[in-house]
Amino acid sequence: MVALAGWLRRRHIEPNQISVASIVIAAGGAACFTALPYVGDAAQLGLLVAAATLVQLRLLANLMDGMLAIEEGRQSKAGPLFNEIPDRIADVLFLAAAGYAVTWFSWAESLGWAAAVAAVLTAYVRVLGGSLGLEEHFSGPMAKPHRMAVLTTACLLSIFEVAYGYEGRVLAVALAVIAAGSIVTFARRTRLLARELSGQ
């Protein structure tokens, strides 16, 4: 990771550029998900592998922008905006699009959007705490790395589903887990914030 950060620095790539690139990566993942119901088995396998790879590339981009900004001393005044906004867009792109990859039941798109909204809420309450001068809580059970781990695992497990007729069953379960876990995470972070505000 340090070597990669050094490579990026030597090429004068700024942290904010990497943050914006994570949106492009997420858009590619979203395209993979939305195409899944409309292609044959072989293409579905390729799209699932590509989606899993892009989810992990998104996390790598998040790590690299932070390393360049902090360890390489490349922070900018607008850095906090680039640190948060692309992350939220990427969450929505990945999770909402995953709902469109599910044909197992008719309201799968709503499940994807529910997971996306719940994910944004976890980040909102974290940033809210920071804006109030309190500690930003990154606790789970469904913080960003956990959400992306669940989604990546679901993509890889869905490869086996293709052999039996893909309908997005594994992705649907993953989205339900992400949505429920994100709601619990939001509630947990909110409770911690309330305790700090009340001086407990």
Tab-separated table of C-alpha atoms in Angstrom:
chain	number	residue	atom	x	y	z
A	1	MET	CA	0.000	0.000	0.000
A	2	VAL	CA	2.814	2.389	0.881
A	3	ALA	CA	4.541	1.586	-2.406
A	4	LEU	CA	1.345	2.279	-4.347
A	5	ALA	CA	0.854	5.574	-2.515
A	6	GLY	CA	4.421	6.534	-3.408
A	7	TRP	CA	3.830	5.591	-7.046
A	8	LEU	CA	0.732	7.800	-7.167
A	9	ARG	CA	2.574	10.664	-5.491
A	10	ARG	CA	5.439	10.529	-7.992
A	11	ARG	CA	2.899	10.872	-10.777
A	12	HIS	CA	1.407	13.947	-9.120
A	13	ILE	CA	-1.985	12.337	-8.631
A	14	GLU	CA	-3.931	14.254	-6.006
A	15	PRO	CA	-6.101	12.680	-3.281
A	16	ASN	CA	-9.158	14.523	-4.567
A	17	GLN	CA	-8.634	13.025	-8.019
A	18	ILE	CA	-8.633	9.541	-6.514
A	19	SER	CA	-11.822	10.349	-4.611
A	20	VAL	CA	-13.551	11.384	-7.831
A	21	ALA	CA	-12.197	8.265	-9.552
A	22	SER	CA	-14.025	6.159	-6.967
A	23	ILE	CA	-17.312	7.462	-8.432
A	24	VAL	CA	-16.241	6.266	-11.882
A	25	ILE	CA	-15.332	2.880	-10.392
A	26	ALA	CA	-18.720	2.659	-8.676
A	27	ALA	CA	-20.505	3.625	-11.892
A	28	GLY	CA	-18.732	0.737	-13.606
A	29	GLY	CA	-19.895	-1.597	-10.847
A	30	ALA	CA	-23.436	-0.279	-11.162
A	31	ALA	CA	-23.348	-0.957	-14.895
A	32	CYS	CA	-22.269	-4.546	-14.204
A	33	PHE	CA	-25.138	-5.078	-11.769
A	34	THR	CA	-27.851	-3.576	-13.952
A	35	ALA	CA	-26.736	-5.638	-16.965
A	36	LEU	CA	-26.842	-8.969	-15.119
A	37	PRO	CA	-30.490	-9.912	-15.842
A	38	TYR	CA	-30.120	-9.268	-19.570
A	39	VAL	CA	-27.108	-11.376	-20.575
A	40	GLY	CA	-26.271	-15.057	-20.880
A	41	ASP	CA	-24.549	-17.283	-18.353
A	42	ALA	CA	-20.988	-16.656	-19.531
A	43	ALA	CA	-21.462	-12.892	-19.505
A	44	GLN	CA	-23.072	-13.082	-16.073
A	45	LEU	CA	-19.967	-14.800	-14.710
A	46	GLY	CA	-17.774	-12.050	-16.143
A	47	LEU	CA	-20.016	-9.291	-14.806
A	48	LEU	CA	-20.075	-10.775	-11.302
A	49	VAL	CA	-16.288	-11.040	-11.200
A	50	ALA	CA	-15.988	-7.504	-12.569
A	51	ALA	CA	-18.451	-6.158	-10.000
A	52	ALA	CA	-16.589	-7.824	-7.125
A	53	THR	CA	-13.306	-6.415	-8.426
A	54	LEU	CA	-14.720	-2.908	-8.761
A	55	VAL	CA	-16.117	-2.993	-5.213
A	56	GLN	CA	-12.634	-3.776	-3.951
A	57	LEU	CA	-11.073	-1.124	-6.194
A	58	ARG	CA	-13.446	1.395	-4.644
A	59	LEU	CA	-12.130	0.480	-1.191
A	60	LEU	CA	-8.552	0.703	-2.460
A	61	ALA	CA	-9.261	4.184	-3.843
A	62	ASN	CA	-10.695	5.214	-0.464
A	63	LEU	CA	-7.544	3.959	1.237
A	64	MET	CA	-5.188	5.632	-1.224
A	65	ASP	CA	-6.814	9.060	-1.067
A	66	GLY	CA	-6.480	8.992	2.709
A	67	MET	CA	-2.869	7.845	2.624
A	68	LEU	CA	-1.900	10.509	0.109
A	69	ALA	CA	-3.732	13.231	2.017
A	70	ILE	CA	-2.458	12.392	5.491
A	71	GLU	CA	0.791	10.457	5.238
A	72	GLU	CA	2.042	12.272	2.156
A	73	GLY	CA	0.846	15.679	3.395
A	74	ARG	CA	-1.345	16.391	0.388
A	75	GLN	CA	-4.474	17.667	2.152
A	76	SER	CA	-6.477	20.454	0.555
A	77	LYS	CA	-9.033	22.810	2.071
A	78	ALA	CA	-11.751	21.122	0.031
A	79	GLY	CA	-10.477	17.696	1.044
A	80	PRO	CA	-13.280	16.919	3.529
A	81	LEU	CA	-15.862	17.418	0.772
A	82	PHE	CA	-14.017	15.098	-1.585
A	83	ASN	CA	-13.588	12.602	1.238
A	84	GLU	CA	-17.312	12.341	1.971
A	85	ILE	CA	-19.390	13.161	-1.111
A	86	PRO	CA	-17.854	10.644	-3.560
A	87	ASP	CA	-18.179	7.951	-0.883
A	88	ARG	CA	-21.903	8.547	-0.543
A	89	ILE	CA	-22.393	8.564	-4.319
A	90	ALA	CA	-20.431	5.309	-4.612
A	91	ASP	CA	-22.525	3.670	-1.885
A	92	VAL	CA	-25.743	4.569	-3.680
A	93	LEU	CA	-24.446	3.470	-7.085
A	94	PHE	CA	-23.314	0.057	-5.878
A	95	LEU	CA	-26.211	-0.787	-3.575
A	96	ALA	CA	-29.119	0.621	-5.557
A	97	ALA	CA	-27.821	-0.984	-8.743
A	98	ALA	CA	-27.444	-4.341	-6.989
A	99	GLY	CA	-31.194	-4.250	-6.418
A	100	TYR	CA	-31.737	-4.042	-10.175
A	101	ALA	CA	-29.600	-7.172	-10.568
A	102	VAL	CA	-32.201	-9.208	-8.649
A	103	THR	CA	-35.101	-10.804	-10.520
A	104	TRP	CA	-36.049	-13.203	-7.736
A	105	PHE	CA	-38.986	-11.000	-6.658
A	106	SER	CA	-40.671	-7.923	-8.060
A	107	TRP	CA	-39.681	-5.340	-5.423
A	108	ALA	CA	-35.940	-6.021	-5.433
A	109	GLU	CA	-35.189	-2.499	-6.677
A	110	SER	CA	-36.777	-1.140	-3.503
A	111	LEU	CA	-34.531	-3.387	-1.424
A	112	GLY	CA	-31.479	-2.005	-3.196
A	113	TRP	CA	-32.578	1.561	-2.593
A	114	ALA	CA	-33.363	0.759	1.048
A	115	ALA	CA	-29.832	-0.575	1.517
A	116	ALA	CA	-28.420	2.541	-0.170
A	117	VAL	CA	-30.435	4.941	1.999
A	118	ALA	CA	-29.540	3.050	5.175
A	119	ALA	CA	-25.865	3.157	4.215
A	120	VAL	CA	-26.019	6.925	3.700
A	121	LEU	CA	-27.681	7.318	7.115
A	122	THR	CA	-24.766	5.582	8.850
A	123	ALA	CA	-22.378	8.100	7.317
A	124	TYR	CA	-24.698	11.028	8.015
A	125	VAL	CA	-24.828	10.446	11.759
A	126	ARG	CA	-21.058	9.940	11.864
A	127	VAL	CA	-20.401	13.249	10.101
A	128	LEU	CA	-23.070	14.941	12.235
A	129	GLY	CA	-21.143	13.988	15.340
A	130	GLY	CA	-17.980	15.499	13.900
A	131	SER	CA	-19.807	18.706	12.981
A	132	LEU	CA	-20.917	19.013	16.615
A	133	GLY	CA	-17.322	18.797	17.788
A	134	LEU	CA	-17.648	15.205	18.982
A	135	GLU	CA	-15.861	12.036	18.001
A	136	GLU	CA	-16.785	10.536	14.643
A	137	HIS	CA	-17.868	6.953	15.261
A	138	PHE	CA	-16.891	4.430	12.606
A	139	SER	CA	-18.368	1.490	14.509
A	140	GLY	CA	-20.384	-1.276	12.860
A	141	PRO	CA	-21.886	-3.753	12.543
A	142	MET	CA	-22.270	-2.482	8.965
A	143	ALA	CA	-19.704	0.271	8.423
A	144	LYS	CA	-18.470	0.872	4.864
A	145	PRO	CA	-15.804	-1.891	4.819
A	146	HIS	CA	-18.365	-4.358	6.155
A	147	ARG	CA	-20.959	-3.357	3.546
A	148	MET	CA	-18.477	-3.757	0.744
A	149	ALA	CA	-17.235	-7.084	2.126
A	150	VAL	CA	-20.793	-8.427	2.159
A	151	LEU	CA	-21.406	-7.171	-1.386
A	152	THR	CA	-18.137	-8.610	-2.691
A	153	THR	CA	-18.847	-11.982	-1.079
A	154	ALA	CA	-22.345	-11.972	-2.559
A	155	CYS	CA	-20.946	-11.339	-6.041
A	156	LEU	CA	-18.521	-14.235	-5.743
A	157	LEU	CA	-21.118	-16.609	-4.299
A	158	SER	CA	-23.531	-15.624	-7.066
A	159	ILE	CA	-21.103	-17.186	-9.534
A	160	PHE	CA	-22.279	-20.576	-8.273
A	161	GLU	CA	-25.896	-19.479	-8.607
A	162	VAL	CA	-25.424	-18.953	-12.340
A	163	ALA	CA	-25.095	-22.722	-12.785
A	164	TYR	CA	-28.618	-23.195	-11.397
A	165	GLY	CA	-30.261	-20.254	-13.125
A	166	TYR	CA	-29.349	-16.778	-11.932
A	167	GLU	CA	-32.096	-14.763	-10.254
A	168	GLY	CA	-30.004	-12.746	-7.793
A	169	ARG	CA	-30.962	-14.741	-4.712
A	170	VAL	CA	-27.582	-14.294	-3.031
A	171	LEU	CA	-27.489	-10.586	-3.852
A	172	ALA	CA	-30.997	-10.169	-2.426
A	173	VAL	CA	-29.968	-11.754	0.865
A	174	ALA	CA	-26.826	-9.594	0.939
A	175	LEU	CA	-28.842	-6.420	0.385
A	176	ALA	CA	-31.236	-7.382	3.169
A	177	VAL	CA	-28.281	-7.972	5.502
A	178	ILE	CA	-26.714	-4.644	4.514
A	179	ALA	CA	-29.983	-2.747	4.964
A	180	ALA	CA	-30.724	-4.284	8.368
A	181	GLY	CA	-27.134	-4.001	9.561
A	182	SER	CA	-26.910	-0.379	8.422
A	183	ILE	CA	-30.066	0.501	10.352
A	184	VAL	CA	-28.560	-1.099	13.459
A	185	THR	CA	-25.321	0.805	12.840
A	186	PHE	CA	-27.231	4.071	12.446
A	187	ALA	CA	-29.089	3.432	15.703
A	188	ARG	CA	-25.907	2.493	17.534
A	189	ARG	CA	-24.007	5.571	16.360
A	190	THR	CA	-26.991	7.780	17.162
A	191	ARG	CA	-27.140	6.363	20.688
A	192	LEU	CA	-23.413	6.986	21.194
A	193	LEU	CA	-23.832	10.544	19.916
A	194	ALA	CA	-26.776	11.168	22.213
A	195	ARG	CA	-24.786	9.942	25.211
A	196	GLU	CA	-21.893	12.236	24.386
A	197	LEU	CA	-24.200	15.209	23.924
A	198	SER	CA	-25.843	14.552	27.279
A	199	GLY	CA	-22.446	14.241	28.969
A	200	GLN	CA	-22.841	10.618	30.002
